[in-house]
mmCIF file of C-alpha atoms in Angstrom:
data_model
loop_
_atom_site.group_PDB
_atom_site.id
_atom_site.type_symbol
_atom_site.label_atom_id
_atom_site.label_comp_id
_atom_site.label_asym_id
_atom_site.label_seq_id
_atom_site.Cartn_x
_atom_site.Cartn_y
_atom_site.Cartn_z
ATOM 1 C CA UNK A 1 12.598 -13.458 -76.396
ATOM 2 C CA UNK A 2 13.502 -15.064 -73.002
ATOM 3 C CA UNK A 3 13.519 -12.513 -70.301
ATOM 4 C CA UNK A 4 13.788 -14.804 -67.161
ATOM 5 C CA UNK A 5 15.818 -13.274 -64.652
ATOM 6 C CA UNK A 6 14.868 -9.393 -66.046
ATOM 7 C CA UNK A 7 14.729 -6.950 -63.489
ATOM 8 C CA UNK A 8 12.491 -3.683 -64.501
ATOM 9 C CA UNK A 9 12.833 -0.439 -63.628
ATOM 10 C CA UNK A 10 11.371 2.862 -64.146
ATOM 11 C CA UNK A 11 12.807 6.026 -64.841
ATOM 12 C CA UNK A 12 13.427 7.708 -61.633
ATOM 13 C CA UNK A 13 12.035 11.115 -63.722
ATOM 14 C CA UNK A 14 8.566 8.721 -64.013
ATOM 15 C CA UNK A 15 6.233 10.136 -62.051
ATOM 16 C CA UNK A 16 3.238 8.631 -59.759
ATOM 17 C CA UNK A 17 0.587 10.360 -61.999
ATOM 18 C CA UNK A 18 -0.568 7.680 -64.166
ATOM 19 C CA UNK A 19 1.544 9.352 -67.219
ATOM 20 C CA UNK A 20 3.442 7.974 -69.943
ATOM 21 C CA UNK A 21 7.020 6.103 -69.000
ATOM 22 C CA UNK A 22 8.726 3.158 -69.673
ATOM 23 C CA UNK A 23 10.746 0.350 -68.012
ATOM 24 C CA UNK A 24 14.179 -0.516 -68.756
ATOM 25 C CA UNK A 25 15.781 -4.183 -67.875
ATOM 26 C CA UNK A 26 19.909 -3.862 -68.054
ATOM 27 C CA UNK A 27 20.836 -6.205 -66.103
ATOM 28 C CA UNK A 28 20.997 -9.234 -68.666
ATOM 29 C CA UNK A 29 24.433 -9.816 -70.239
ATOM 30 C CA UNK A 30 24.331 -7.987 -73.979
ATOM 31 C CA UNK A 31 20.969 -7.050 -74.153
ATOM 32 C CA UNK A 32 18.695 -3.692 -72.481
ATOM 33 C CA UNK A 33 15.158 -4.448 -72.697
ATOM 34 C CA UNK A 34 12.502 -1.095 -72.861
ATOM 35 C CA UNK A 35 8.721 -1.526 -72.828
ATOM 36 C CA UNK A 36 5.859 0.356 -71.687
ATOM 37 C CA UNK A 37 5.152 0.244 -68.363
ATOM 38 C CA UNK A 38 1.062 0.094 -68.636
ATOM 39 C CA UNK A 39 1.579 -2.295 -71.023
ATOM 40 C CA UNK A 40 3.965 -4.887 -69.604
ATOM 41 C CA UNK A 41 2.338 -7.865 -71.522
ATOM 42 C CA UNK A 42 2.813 -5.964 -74.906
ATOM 43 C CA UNK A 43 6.218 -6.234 -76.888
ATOM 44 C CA UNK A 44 9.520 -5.326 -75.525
ATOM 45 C CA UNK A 45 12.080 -3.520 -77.104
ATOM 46 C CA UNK A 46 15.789 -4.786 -76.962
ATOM 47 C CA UNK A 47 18.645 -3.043 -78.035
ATOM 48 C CA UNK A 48 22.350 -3.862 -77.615
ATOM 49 C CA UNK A 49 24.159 -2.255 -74.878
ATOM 50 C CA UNK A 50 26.185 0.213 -76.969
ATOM 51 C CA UNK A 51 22.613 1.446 -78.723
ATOM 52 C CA UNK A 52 21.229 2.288 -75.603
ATOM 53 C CA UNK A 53 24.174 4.303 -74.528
ATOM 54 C CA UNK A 54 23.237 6.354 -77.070
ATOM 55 C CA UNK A 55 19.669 6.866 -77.000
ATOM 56 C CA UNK A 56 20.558 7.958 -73.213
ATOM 57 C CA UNK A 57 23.586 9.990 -74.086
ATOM 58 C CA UNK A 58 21.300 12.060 -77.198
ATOM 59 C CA UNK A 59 18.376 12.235 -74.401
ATOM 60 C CA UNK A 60 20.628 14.073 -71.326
ATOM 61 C CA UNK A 61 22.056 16.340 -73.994
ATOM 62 C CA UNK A 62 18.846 17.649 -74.712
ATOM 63 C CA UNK A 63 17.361 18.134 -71.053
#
């Protein structure tokens, strides 16, 4: 998977205490990219758009 040109993020609920999060690259045309963010060299996720709309959407209904 090409991912020239991704720009990462982390959850702005991540924390600076070394826990668990990921990063999420949405800025690519069709595709949102999730991976781990203390393992950035391991595999990536990528979901269409419309998927991860979802995952979000079922995530903020449960906080």
């Amino acid at each position: 998977m090409d991912v020239t040109g991704a720009r990462w993020r982390k959850s702005t609920r991540s924390g600076n205490n070394g826990g668990s999060c990921v990063e999420v690259a949405d800025n690519l045309p069709g595709i949102v990219m999730v991976r781990d963010s203390k393992d950035r060299e391991g595999g990536i996720l990528a979901l269409q758009p419309a998927a991860w709309q979802r995952f979000v959407n079922g995530v903020v209904r449960r906080l």
